[in-house]
PDB file of C-alpha atoms and ligand atoms in Angstrom:
ATOM      1  CA  MET A 167     -80.136  65.216  73.263  1.00 64.00           C
ATOM      2  CA  GLU A 168     -82.281  62.459  74.761  1.00 68.00           C
ATOM      3  CA  GLU A 169     -83.809  62.206  71.147  1.00 89.00           C
ATOM      4  CA  LYS A 170     -80.143  61.080  69.758  1.00 92.00           C
ATOM      5  CA  GLN A 171     -79.658  58.957  72.953  1.00 89.00           C
ATOM      6  CA  ALA A 172     -82.375  57.453  72.371  1.00 91.00           C
ATOM      7  CA  ARG A 173     -81.484  57.386  68.256  1.00 95.00           C
ATOM      8  CA  LEU A 174     -78.469  55.817  68.453  1.00 96.00           C
ATOM      9  CA  GLN A 175     -79.632  52.666  70.867  1.00 94.00           C
ATOM     10  CA  ARG A 176     -82.346  51.752  68.034  1.00 96.00           C
ATOM     11  CA  LEU A 177     -79.481  51.763  66.508  1.00 98.00           C
ATOM     12  CA  LYS A 178     -78.039  50.049  67.974  1.00 97.00           C
ATOM     13  CA  ARG A 179     -80.072  47.420  68.726  1.00 97.00           C
ATOM     14  CA  GLU A 180     -80.910  46.874  65.045  1.00 97.00           C
ATOM     15  CA  LYS A 181     -77.322  46.948  63.995  1.00 97.00           C
ATOM     16  CA  ASP A 182     -75.874  44.859  66.844  1.00 98.00           C
ATOM     17  CA  ALA A 183     -73.925  46.817  67.278  1.00 98.00           C
ATOM     18  CA  VAL A 184     -71.303  47.790  70.077  1.00 98.00           C
ATOM     19  CA  ILE A 185     -70.254  51.496  71.154  1.00 98.00           C
ATOM     20  CA  LEU A 186     -65.827  51.796  72.230  1.00 98.00           C
ATOM     21  CA  ALA A 187     -64.987  54.816  72.946  1.00 98.00           C
ATOM     22  CA  HIS A 188     -61.115  56.312  74.139  1.00 98.00           C
ATOM     23  CA  TYR A 189     -61.009  58.454  77.296  1.00 98.00           C
ATOM     24  CA  TYR A 190     -59.737  61.167  74.051  1.00 98.00           C
ATOM     25  CA  VAL A 191     -63.146  61.463  72.291  1.00 98.00           C
ATOM     26  CA  PRO A 192     -65.991  64.160  73.217  1.00 98.00           C
ATOM     27  CA  GLU A 193     -68.282  64.196  76.315  1.00 97.00           C
ATOM     28  CA  ASP A 194     -71.707  63.129  75.296  1.00 95.00           C
ATOM     29  CA  VAL A 195     -69.763  60.021  72.896  1.00 97.00           C
ATOM     30  CA  GLN A 196     -68.128  58.585  76.501  1.00 98.00           C
ATOM     31  CA  LYS A 197     -71.523  58.705  77.670  1.00 95.00           C
ATOM     32  CA  ALA A 198     -72.887  57.287  74.754  1.00 95.00           C
ATOM     33  CA  ALA A 199     -70.955  55.002  74.210  1.00 97.00           C
ATOM     34  CA  ASP A 200     -70.787  50.352  76.246  1.00 97.00           C
ATOM     35  CA  TYR A 201     -67.017  50.793  76.789  1.00 98.00           C
ATOM     36  CA  VAL A 202     -64.993  53.467  78.091  1.00 98.00           C
ATOM     37  CA  GLY A 203     -61.055  53.716  78.515  1.00 97.00           C
ATOM     38  CA  ASP A 204     -57.637  53.435  77.283  1.00 96.00           C
ATOM     39  CA  SER A 205     -56.234  51.905  74.685  1.00 95.00           C
ATOM     40  CA  PHE A 206     -55.145  48.581  76.057  1.00 93.00           C
ATOM     41  CA  TYR A 207     -58.847  47.896  77.926  1.00 96.00           C
ATOM     42  CA  LEU A 208     -59.918  48.489  74.272  1.00 96.00           C
ATOM     43  CA  SER A 209     -58.141  46.263  72.040  1.00 92.00           C
ATOM     44  CA  GLN A 210     -59.280  43.874  75.160  1.00 92.00           C
ATOM     45  CA  VAL A 211     -63.500  44.629  75.103  1.00 96.00           C
ATOM     46  CA  ALA A 212     -62.361  44.264  70.750  1.00 93.00           C
ATOM     47  CA  GLN A 213     -61.122  41.316  70.639  1.00 91.00           C
ATOM     48  CA  ARG A 214     -63.746  39.572  73.112  1.00 93.00           C
ATOM     49  CA  VAL A 215     -66.789  41.217  72.713  1.00 95.00           C
ATOM     50  CA  GLU A 216     -69.987  38.999  71.073  1.00 95.00           C
ATOM     51  CA  ALA A 217     -72.126  42.035  68.972  1.00 97.00           C
ATOM     52  CA  LYS A 218     -71.256  42.296  64.990  1.00 97.00           C
ATOM     53  CA  THR A 219     -70.360  45.346  64.676  1.00 98.00           C
ATOM     54  CA  ILE A 220     -67.654  47.434  66.756  1.00 98.00           C
ATOM     55  CA  VAL A 221     -68.448  51.913  66.804  1.00 98.00           C
ATOM     56  CA  LEU A 222     -64.592  52.351  67.377  1.00 98.00           C
ATOM     57  CA  CYS A 223     -64.388  56.260  68.752  1.00 98.00           C
ATOM     58  CA  GLY A 224     -61.239  56.747  68.193  1.00 98.00           C
ATOM     59  CA  VAL A 225     -58.167  57.834  65.662  1.00 98.00           C
ATOM     60  CA  ARG A 226     -57.915  54.763  63.344  1.00 98.00           C
ATOM     61  CA  PHE A 227     -55.519  52.252  64.191  1.00 98.00           C
ATOM     62  CA  MET A 228     -57.452  51.964  67.490  1.00 98.00           C
ATOM     63  CA  GLY A 229     -60.349  50.799  64.449  1.00 98.00           C
ATOM     64  CA  GLU A 230     -57.498  49.090  62.971  1.00 98.00           C
ATOM     65  CA  SER A 231     -56.592  46.519  66.314  1.00 97.00           C
ATOM     66  CA  ALA A 232     -60.061  46.473  66.789  1.00 96.00           C
ATOM     67  CA  LYS A 233     -60.705  44.940  63.064  1.00 97.00           C
ATOM     68  CA  ILE A 234     -56.619  43.317  63.236  1.00 97.00           C
ATOM     69  CA  LEU A 235     -57.988  41.031  66.194  1.00 95.00           C
ATOM     70  CA  ASN A 236     -61.652  40.481  64.598  1.00 93.00           C
ATOM     71  CA  PRO A 237     -61.428  40.382  61.498  1.00 95.00           C
ATOM     72  CA  GLN A 238     -64.983  39.291  60.667  1.00 95.00           C
ATOM     73  CA  LYS A 239     -66.939  41.319  62.648  1.00 96.00           C
ATOM     74  CA  THR A 240     -68.652  44.919  60.962  1.00 98.00           C
ATOM     75  CA  VAL A 241     -65.847  47.947  62.019  1.00 98.00           C
ATOM     76  CA  LEU A 242     -66.790  51.249  62.101  1.00 98.00           C
ATOM     77  CA  LEU A 243     -64.433  53.929  62.115  1.00 98.00           C
ATOM     78  CA  PRO A 244     -67.541  57.287  63.266  1.00 98.00           C
ATOM     79  CA  ASP A 245     -64.643  59.628  60.958  1.00 98.00           C
ATOM     80  CA  ALA A 246     -62.476  57.882  58.607  1.00 98.00           C
ATOM     81  CA  ALA A 247     -60.099  61.354  58.972  1.00 98.00           C
ATOM     82  CA  ALA A 248     -59.439  60.525  62.810  1.00 98.00           C
ATOM     83  CA  ASP A 249     -55.798  59.112  62.502  1.00 98.00           C
ATOM     84  CA  CYS A 250     -53.203  59.659  65.107  1.00 98.00           C
ATOM     85  CA  PRO A 251     -50.246  61.500  62.943  1.00 98.00           C
ATOM     86  CA  MET A 252     -47.720  59.712  65.514  1.00 98.00           C
ATOM     87  CA  ALA A 253     -48.631  55.998  64.274  1.00 98.00           C
ATOM     88  CA  HIS A 254     -47.045  57.528  60.725  1.00 98.00           C
ATOM     89  CA  MET A 255     -44.008  58.404  62.702  1.00 98.00           C
ATOM     90  CA  ALA A 256     -41.513  55.443  61.917  1.00 98.00           C
ATOM     91  CA  ASP A 257     -39.414  54.790  58.744  1.00 98.00           C
ATOM     92  CA  PRO A 258     -40.433  51.090  57.553  1.00 98.00           C
ATOM     93  CA  ALA A 259     -37.936  50.960  55.393  1.00 98.00           C
ATOM     94  CA  ARG A 260     -35.684  51.733  58.812  1.00 98.00           C
ATOM     95  CA  VAL A 261     -37.381  49.683  60.890  1.00 98.00           C
ATOM     96  CA  ARG A 262     -36.383  47.205  58.235  1.00 98.00           C
ATOM     97  CA  GLN A 263     -32.665  49.096  58.187  1.00 98.00           C
ATOM     98  CA  VAL A 264     -32.622  48.175  61.830  1.00 98.00           C
ATOM     99  CA  LYS A 265     -33.982  44.768  62.023  1.00 97.00           C
ATOM    100  CA  ALA A 266     -31.931  43.719  58.781  1.00 98.00           C
ATOM    101  CA  GLN A 267     -28.525  45.915  60.948  1.00 98.00           C
ATOM    102  CA  TYR A 268     -29.073  43.675  64.815  1.00 98.00           C
ATOM    103  CA  PRO A 269     -31.052  40.847  64.102  1.00 98.00           C
ATOM    104  CA  ASP A 270     -30.971  40.150  68.375  1.00 98.00           C
ATOM    105  CA  ALA A 271     -33.831  43.501  68.249  1.00 98.00           C
ATOM    106  CA  ALA A 272     -37.152  43.085  68.709  1.00 98.00           C
ATOM    107  CA  VAL A 273     -38.672  45.581  68.086  1.00 98.00           C
ATOM    108  CA  VAL A 274     -41.743  46.886  69.761  1.00 98.00           C
ATOM    109  CA  CYS A 275     -44.078  48.592  68.613  1.00 98.00           C
ATOM    110  CA  TYR A 276     -46.234  51.430  70.559  1.00 98.00           C
ATOM    111  CA  VAL A 277     -49.753  50.022  69.242  1.00 98.00           C
ATOM    112  CA  ASN A 278     -50.210  54.568  68.118  1.00 98.00           C
ATOM    113  CA  SER A 279     -48.734  52.893  65.274  1.00 98.00           C
ATOM    114  CA  THR A 280     -50.251  51.689  61.217  1.00 98.00           C
ATOM    115  CA  ALA A 281     -51.007  48.247  60.703  1.00 98.00           C
ATOM    116  CA  GLU A 282     -47.720  48.135  58.465  1.00 97.00           C
ATOM    117  CA  LEU A 283     -45.609  49.697  60.832  1.00 98.00           C
ATOM    118  CA  LYS A 284     -47.187  46.612  63.124  1.00 98.00           C
ATOM    119  CA  MET A 285     -46.269  44.438  60.930  1.00 97.00           C
ATOM    120  CA  LEU A 286     -42.286  44.550  61.065  1.00 98.00           C
ATOM    121  CA  ALA A 287     -43.087  43.535  65.117  1.00 98.00           C
ATOM    122  CA  ASP A 288     -42.024  41.468  67.223  1.00 98.00           C
ATOM    123  CA  VAL A 289     -44.200  43.004  69.657  1.00 98.00           C
ATOM    124  CA  CYS A 290     -46.925  45.920  70.287  1.00 98.00           C
ATOM    125  CA  VAL A 291     -47.399  47.229  73.535  1.00 98.00           C
ATOM    126  CA  THR A 292     -49.579  49.844  74.862  1.00 97.00           C
ATOM    127  CA  SER A 293     -48.610  52.913  77.556  1.00 97.00           C
ATOM    128  CA  SER A 294     -50.363  50.306  80.350  1.00 96.00           C
ATOM    129  CA  ASN A 295     -48.104  47.141  79.353  1.00 97.00           C
ATOM    130  CA  ALA A 296     -45.072  48.859  77.971  1.00 98.00           C
ATOM    131  CA  LEU A 297     -42.778  47.900  81.325  1.00 97.00           C
ATOM    132  CA  ALA A 298     -44.048  44.818  81.577  1.00 96.00           C
ATOM    133  CA  VAL A 299     -44.030  43.634  78.270  1.00 97.00           C
ATOM    134  CA  CYS A 300     -40.575  44.980  77.694  1.00 97.00           C
ATOM    135  CA  ARG A 301     -39.084  43.351  80.688  1.00 97.00           C
ATOM    136  CA  ALA A 302     -41.325  39.818  79.727  1.00 95.00           C
ATOM    137  CA  LEU A 303     -38.949  39.718  76.237  1.00 96.00           C
ATOM    138  CA  PRO A 304     -35.987  36.751  76.555  1.00 96.00           C
ATOM    139  CA  ASN A 305     -34.244  39.862  73.753  1.00 98.00           C
ATOM    140  CA  ARG A 306     -31.467  42.355  75.514  1.00 98.00           C
ATOM    141  CA  ARG A 307     -31.912  44.650  72.793  1.00 98.00           C
ATOM    142  CA  ILE A 308     -35.414  46.461  71.900  1.00 98.00           C
ATOM    143  CA  PHE A 309     -35.815  48.681  68.885  1.00 98.00           C
ATOM    144  CA  PHE A 310     -38.987  51.111  70.137  1.00 98.00           C
ATOM    145  CA  ILE A 311     -41.474  52.484  67.656  1.00 98.00           C
ATOM    146  CA  PRO A 312     -42.373  54.966  66.984  1.00 98.00           C
ATOM    147  CA  ASP A 313     -42.906  57.282  70.297  1.00 98.00           C
ATOM    148  CA  GLN A 314     -38.959  58.281  71.896  1.00 98.00           C
ATOM    149  CA  HIS A 315     -41.193  59.365  75.102  1.00 98.00           C
ATOM    150  CA  LEU A 316     -42.497  56.098  75.955  1.00 98.00           C
ATOM    151  CA  ALA A 317     -39.314  54.300  75.107  1.00 98.00           C
ATOM    152  CA  HIS A 318     -36.941  57.113  77.069  1.00 98.00           C
ATOM    153  CA  PHE A 319     -38.989  56.092  80.458  1.00 98.00           C
ATOM    154  CA  ILE A 320     -38.912  52.611  79.647  1.00 98.00           C
ATOM    155  CA  ALA A 321     -36.231  52.100  79.246  1.00 98.00           C
ATOM    156  CA  ALA A 322     -35.367  54.249  82.420  1.00 98.00           C
ATOM    157  CA  LYS A 323     -36.712  51.170  84.215  1.00 98.00           C
ATOM    158  CA  LEU A 324     -34.570  48.367  83.032  1.00 98.00           C
ATOM    159  CA  PRO A 325     -31.864  49.373  83.140  1.00 98.00           C
ATOM    160  CA  GLU A 326     -30.465  45.620  81.968  1.00 98.00           C
ATOM    161  CA  LYS A 327     -32.015  46.038  78.339  1.00 98.00           C
ATOM    162  CA  GLU A 328     -30.282  48.713  75.467  1.00 98.00           C
ATOM    163  CA  PHE A 329     -32.942  50.821  74.085  1.00 98.00           C
ATOM    164  CA  LEU A 330     -32.636  52.000  70.213  1.00 98.00           C
ATOM    165  CA  PHE A 331     -33.987  54.529  69.666  1.00 98.00           C
ATOM    166  CA  ASN A 332     -36.846  55.764  66.937  1.00 98.00           C
ATOM    167  CA  ASP A 333     -37.499  59.783  67.414  1.00 96.00           C
ATOM    168  CA  GLY A 334     -41.606  59.693  66.870  1.00 98.00           C
ATOM    169  CA  CYS A 335     -44.458  60.785  68.954  1.00 98.00           C
ATOM    170  CA  CYS A 336     -47.353  62.635  70.165  1.00 98.00           C
ATOM    171  CA  VAL A 337     -47.644  66.101  69.443  1.00 98.00           C
ATOM    172  CA  VAL A 338     -50.356  66.776  72.353  1.00 98.00           C
ATOM    173  CA  HIS A 339     -47.535  65.524  75.372  1.00 98.00           C
ATOM    174  CA  ASP A 340     -44.976  67.161  72.380  1.00 98.00           C
ATOM    175  CA  ALA A 341     -46.388  70.184  73.232  1.00 98.00           C
ATOM    176  CA  ILE A 342     -46.353  70.935  77.416  1.00 98.00           C
ATOM    177  CA  ARG A 343     -43.431  71.802  78.700  1.00 98.00           C
ATOM    178  CA  ALA A 344     -41.556  71.570  81.556  1.00 98.00           C
ATOM    179  CA  GLY A 345     -41.692  74.923  82.090  1.00 98.00           C
ATOM    180  CA  ASP A 346     -45.563  75.678  82.307  1.00 98.00           C
ATOM    181  CA  VAL A 347     -45.987  72.888  84.252  1.00 98.00           C
ATOM    182  CA  GLN A 348     -44.023  74.113  87.026  1.00 98.00           C
ATOM    183  CA  GLU A 349     -45.607  77.627  86.564  1.00 98.00           C
ATOM    184  CA  THR A 350     -48.744  75.671  86.718  1.00 98.00           C
ATOM    185  CA  MET A 351     -47.575  73.660  90.501  1.00 98.00           C
ATOM    186  CA  ARG A 352     -46.385  77.400  91.524  1.00 98.00           C
ATOM    187  CA  ARG A 353     -50.092  78.112  91.305  1.00 98.00           C
ATOM    188  CA  HIS A 354     -51.352  75.449  93.270  1.00 98.00           C
ATOM    189  CA  PRO A 355     -49.169  74.236  95.876  1.00 97.00           C
ATOM    190  CA  GLY A 356     -49.713  71.552  97.038  1.00 96.00           C
ATOM    191  CA  ALA A 357     -51.782  69.727  93.833  1.00 98.00           C
ATOM    192  CA  LYS A 358     -49.979  67.204  92.705  1.00 99.00           C
ATOM    193  CA  VAL A 359     -48.959  66.343  88.844  1.00 99.00           C
ATOM    194  CA  LEU A 360     -50.560  63.832  86.824  1.00 99.00           C
ATOM    195  CA  VAL A 361     -48.848  62.700  83.783  1.00 99.00           C
ATOM    196  CA  HIS A 362     -49.007  60.771  80.856  1.00 98.00           C
ATOM    197  CA  PRO A 363     -45.239  59.195  79.389  1.00 98.00           C
ATOM    198  CA  GLU A 364     -45.832  59.951  75.725  1.00 98.00           C
ATOM    199  CA  CYS A 365     -44.853  63.434  77.699  1.00 99.00           C
ATOM    200  CA  ARG A 366     -41.286  64.398  77.565  1.00 98.00           C
ATOM    201  CA  SER A 367     -38.958  63.615  80.257  1.00 98.00           C
ATOM    202  CA  GLU A 368     -38.454  65.949  81.893  1.00 98.00           C
ATOM    203  CA  VAL A 369     -42.341  67.276  82.614  1.00 99.00           C
ATOM    204  CA  THR A 370     -42.006  63.295  83.341  1.00 98.00           C
ATOM    205  CA  ALA A 371     -39.539  63.653  86.001  1.00 98.00           C
ATOM    206  CA  LEU A 372     -41.826  66.217  88.172  1.00 98.00           C
ATOM    207  CA  ALA A 373     -44.500  63.359  87.575  1.00 98.00           C
ATOM    208  CA  ASP A 374     -46.512  62.189  91.531  1.00 98.00           C
ATOM    209  CA  TYR A 375     -47.547  59.700  89.892  1.00 98.00           C
ATOM    210  CA  VAL A 376     -46.414  58.239  85.437  1.00 98.00           C
ATOM    211  CA  GLY A 377     -49.394  56.053  83.662  1.00 98.00           C
ATOM    212  CA  SER A 378     -51.431  55.459  80.740  1.00 98.00           C
ATOM    213  CA  THR A 379     -54.764  56.627  80.924  1.00 98.00           C
ATOM    214  CA  ALA A 380     -56.015  54.031  82.782  1.00 97.00           C
ATOM    215  CA  GLY A 381     -53.382  54.306  85.013  1.00 98.00           C
ATOM    216  CA  ILE A 382     -54.220  58.110  86.328  1.00 98.00           C
ATOM    217  CA  LEU A 383     -57.955  57.294  86.975  1.00 98.00           C
ATOM    218  CA  THR A 384     -57.334  54.883  89.077  1.00 98.00           C
ATOM    219  CA  PHE A 385     -53.907  56.958  90.048  1.00 98.00           C
ATOM    220  CA  ALA A 386     -57.077  59.842  91.822  1.00 98.00           C
ATOM    221  CA  GLN A 387     -59.141  57.690  92.614  1.00 98.00           C
ATOM    222  CA  GLN A 388     -57.362  55.562  95.030  1.00 98.00           C
ATOM    223  CA  ASP A 389     -54.816  59.086  96.188  1.00 98.00           C
ATOM    224  CA  ASP A 390     -55.950  61.144  99.187  1.00 97.00           C
ATOM    225  CA  ALA A 391     -54.907  64.262  97.367  1.00 98.00           C
ATOM    226  CA  ASN A 392     -57.431  66.954  97.188  1.00 97.00           C
ATOM    227  CA  ALA A 393     -56.295  68.835  93.331  1.00 98.00           C
ATOM    228  CA  TYR A 394     -54.172  67.502  90.691  1.00 99.00           C
ATOM    229  CA  ILE A 395     -52.456  68.932  87.670  1.00 99.00           C
ATOM    230  CA  VAL A 396     -53.454  66.766  84.052  1.00 99.00           C
ATOM    231  CA  CYS A 397     -51.099  66.598  81.739  1.00 99.00           C
ATOM    232  CA  THR A 398     -52.991  64.419  79.154  1.00 98.00           C
ATOM    233  CA  GLU A 399     -55.410  65.027  77.084  1.00 98.00           C
ATOM    234  CA  ARG A 400     -58.083  67.484  78.790  1.00 98.00           C
ATOM    235  CA  GLY A 401     -61.110  64.333  77.571  1.00 98.00           C
ATOM    236  CA  ILE A 402     -60.250  62.621  80.646  1.00 98.00           C
ATOM    237  CA  PHE A 403     -61.469  65.380  82.872  1.00 98.00           C
ATOM    238  CA  TYR A 404     -64.694  64.007  81.838  1.00 98.00           C
ATOM    239  CA  GLU A 405     -64.518  60.658  84.063  1.00 98.00           C
ATOM    240  CA  LEU A 406     -61.730  62.726  87.001  1.00 98.00           C
ATOM    241  CA  ARG A 407     -65.325  64.813  87.707  1.00 98.00           C
ATOM    242  CA  ARG A 408     -66.855  61.606  87.361  1.00 98.00           C
ATOM    243  CA  ARG A 409     -65.095  59.349  89.651  1.00 98.00           C
ATOM    244  CA  CYS A 410     -63.625  61.608  91.799  1.00 98.00           C
ATOM    245  CA  PRO A 411     -66.473  64.377  92.616  1.00 98.00           C
ATOM    246  CA  GLU A 412     -65.336  66.211  94.582  1.00 98.00           C
ATOM    247  CA  LYS A 413     -61.829  66.763  94.568  1.00 98.00           C
ATOM    248  CA  THR A 414     -60.737  69.656  91.675  1.00 98.00           C
ATOM    249  CA  PHE A 415     -58.212  69.178  88.163  1.00 98.00           C
ATOM    250  CA  PHE A 416     -56.372  71.730  86.804  1.00 98.00           C
ATOM    251  CA  LEU A 417     -54.911  71.787  82.627  1.00 98.00           C
ATOM    252  CA  VAL A 418     -51.630  73.006  82.599  1.00 98.00           C
ATOM    253  CA  GLU A 419     -51.053  76.635  82.442  1.00 97.00           C
ATOM    254  CA  GLY A 420     -50.670  77.516  78.350  1.00 95.00           C
ATOM    255  CA  CYS A 421     -51.110  74.419  76.705  1.00 97.00           C
ATOM    256  CA  SER A 422     -53.735  73.412  74.528  1.00 98.00           C
ATOM    257  CA  GLN A 423     -54.211  69.094  75.930  1.00 98.00           C
ATOM    258  CA  THR A 424     -56.094  68.915  72.648  1.00 98.00           C
ATOM    259  CA  CYS A 425     -56.373  66.476  69.809  1.00 98.00           C
ATOM    260  CA  THR A 426     -57.285  67.306  67.054  1.00 98.00           C
ATOM    261  CA  ASP A 427     -58.922  63.996  65.618  1.00 98.00           C
ATOM    262  CA  MET A 428     -60.110  62.524  68.628  1.00 98.00           C
ATOM    263  CA  LYS A 429     -62.433  65.862  68.831  1.00 98.00           C
ATOM    264  CA  LYS A 430     -63.229  65.234  64.901  1.00 98.00           C
ATOM    265  CA  VAL A 431     -65.556  61.929  66.402  1.00 98.00           C
ATOM    266  CA  THR A 432     -68.570  63.956  67.051  1.00 98.00           C
ATOM    267  CA  LEU A 433     -72.478  62.087  68.910  1.00 97.00           C
ATOM    268  CA  ASP A 434     -74.016  63.081  65.208  1.00 97.00           C
ATOM    269  CA  LYS A 435     -71.075  60.477  63.254  1.00 98.00           C
ATOM    270  CA  VAL A 436     -71.344  57.853  65.224  1.00 98.00           C
ATOM    271  CA  ILE A 437     -75.722  57.766  64.801  1.00 98.00           C
ATOM    272  CA  ALA A 438     -74.522  59.014  60.602  1.00 98.00           C
ATOM    273  CA  ALA A 439     -72.001  55.782  60.876  1.00 98.00           C
ATOM    274  CA  LEU A 440     -74.189  53.518  62.124  1.00 98.00           C
ATOM    275  CA  GLU A 441     -77.061  53.974  59.822  1.00 98.00           C
ATOM    276  CA  ALA A 442     -74.525  54.184  56.412  1.00 98.00           C
ATOM    277  CA  ASN A 443     -73.043  50.749  58.184  1.00 98.00           C
ATOM    278  CA  ALA A 444     -69.754  52.882  57.255  1.00 98.00           C
ATOM    279  CA  PRO A 445     -67.299  54.243  57.180  1.00 98.00           C
ATOM    280  CA  GLN A 446     -65.690  50.677  57.519  1.00 98.00           C
ATOM    281  CA  VAL A 447     -62.622  49.613  58.378  1.00 98.00           C
ATOM    282  CA  THR A 448     -60.453  48.282  55.998  1.00 98.00           C
ATOM    283  CA  LEU A 449     -57.435  46.190  56.054  1.00 98.00           C
ATOM    284  CA  PRO A 450     -55.739  43.870  53.520  1.00 97.00           C
ATOM    285  CA  GLU A 451     -55.711  40.620  54.081  1.00 97.00           C
ATOM    286  CA  ALA A 452     -51.662  39.802  53.794  1.00 97.00           C
ATOM    287  CA  VAL A 453     -51.836  42.963  56.836  1.00 97.00           C
ATOM    288  CA  LEU A 454     -54.894  42.003  58.586  1.00 97.00           C
ATOM    289  CA  GLN A 455     -52.638  37.980  59.338  1.00 97.00           C
ATOM    290  CA  ALA A 456     -49.524  39.985  60.076  1.00 98.00           C
ATOM    291  CA  ALA A 457     -49.976  42.922  62.306  1.00 98.00           C
ATOM    292  CA  LYS A 458     -52.623  40.471  64.979  1.00 97.00           C
ATOM    293  CA  THR A 459     -49.391  37.918  65.214  1.00 97.00           C
ATOM    294  CA  PRO A 460     -47.794  40.864  67.933  1.00 98.00           C
ATOM    295  CA  LEU A 461     -51.146  42.369  68.729  1.00 97.00           C
ATOM    296  CA  GLU A 462     -51.897  38.856  70.126  1.00 95.00           C
ATOM    297  CA  ARG A 463     -48.263  38.672  71.980  1.00 96.00           C
ATOM    298  CA  MET A 464     -49.216  42.044  73.742  1.00 96.00           C
ATOM    299  CA  LEU A 465     -52.151  40.474  74.793  1.00 93.00           C
ATOM    300  CA  ALA A 466     -50.690  37.010  75.204  1.00 92.00           C
ATOM    301  CA  LEU A 467     -47.390  39.103  77.286  1.00 91.00           C
ATOM    302  CA  SER A 468     -49.777  41.427  79.751  1.00 86.00           C
ATOM    303  CA  ARG A 469     -52.347  38.377  81.130  1.00 77.00           C
TER     304      ARG A 469
HETATM  305  P1  LIG B 665     -53.645  54.794  77.116  1.00 82.17           P
HETATM  306  O1  LIG B 665     -54.864  55.818  76.488  1.00 82.17           O
HETATM  307  O2  LIG B 665     -53.279  53.926  76.146  1.00 82.17           O
HETATM  308  O3  LIG B 665     -53.377  56.111  77.659  1.00 82.17           O
HETATM  309  O4  LIG B 665     -53.262  56.251  74.911  1.00 82.17           O
HETATM  310  C1  LIG B 665     -52.912  57.193  75.268  1.00 82.17           C
HETATM  311  C2  LIG B 665     -52.807  57.948  74.094  1.00 82.17           C
HETATM  312  O5  LIG B 665     -52.171  59.305  73.511  1.00 82.17           O
HETATM  313  C3  LIG B 665     -54.341  57.643  72.715  1.00 82.17           C
HETATM  314  O6  LIG B 665     -53.575  57.624  71.498  1.00 82.17           O
HETATM  315 FE1  LIG B 666     -52.462  60.563  68.733  1.00 82.17          FE
HETATM  316 FE2  LIG B 666     -51.649  62.193  70.123  1.00 82.17          FE
HETATM  317 FE3  LIG B 666     -54.009  61.879  69.629  1.00 82.17          FE
HETATM  318 FE4  LIG B 666     -53.191  59.804  70.935  1.00 82.17          FE
HETATM  319  S1  LIG B 666     -53.177  62.297  72.280  1.00 82.17           S
HETATM  320  S2  LIG B 666     -54.275  60.078  69.608  1.00 82.17           S
HETATM  321  S3  LIG B 666     -51.115  60.071  70.960  1.00 82.17           S
HETATM  322  S4  LIG B 666     -52.231  62.596  68.860  1.00 82.17           S
END
């Protein structure tokens, strides 16, 4: 392990590279990263880093966002097959049709989406800024793609807006069922419930706190309880335990809480990507241009 870390440090220097990782990738990759964070933080870092190469340890849409925000840089995705199924869960033809039918609607696109979908959006959001961005939009009508659960969570907080929904979802969060959360609550009375807004509304209804991965981490760190049931992907446990070593965190009984795509990003693949300078994220020039506007608008509206 020591040897791998040393090799990685040498490669980073040689290639002028910086490593960005999401909280869901394997522990040793999080440990090796220069920056670890939620989707919003990673897009902010991707916009400002100076290194020539960004190694994005996460799924494809994260690598694409980094490339769109930084087209002149080399962006490496250690496993080119690590993709988020939800990113494909909106149909571009339907988005065009809704835009034609409701010209007054803003198309709000969760960053967990393909670059092709982002091209059709007025603005992007992540789970940590979706509420603020939707609230700040002048449009009353919002077509939110691709995640139905995040859309419903935000819509309930903005009764002054009219939401049009899409039917996509995260397969990992959607599989966390309220009955299993309630059973886990019975087994651990007193434990607070932390929920990601990609979960079903009957699960967010059970929560003491709902927020992005970064929000969940901050809440656990600042809150005074000593035990929590965590309704998101299990990769977050590494950082939860690192920041709160005295606290206890429970998974939901009977749920896998594993994103197989995030787990494809291994330390060996990070090293191999740096050695080979591949796989690189590449997008056609027209896509880079068109998808940049909604991402930059998100960053501006979240400031
Ligand atoms: P955040 O880290 O932005 O909360 O996103 C969760 C997620 O599902 C990323 O794939
Ligand atoms: Fe996509 Fe869900 Fe995996 Fe995140 S956890 S990458 S939303 S499938």
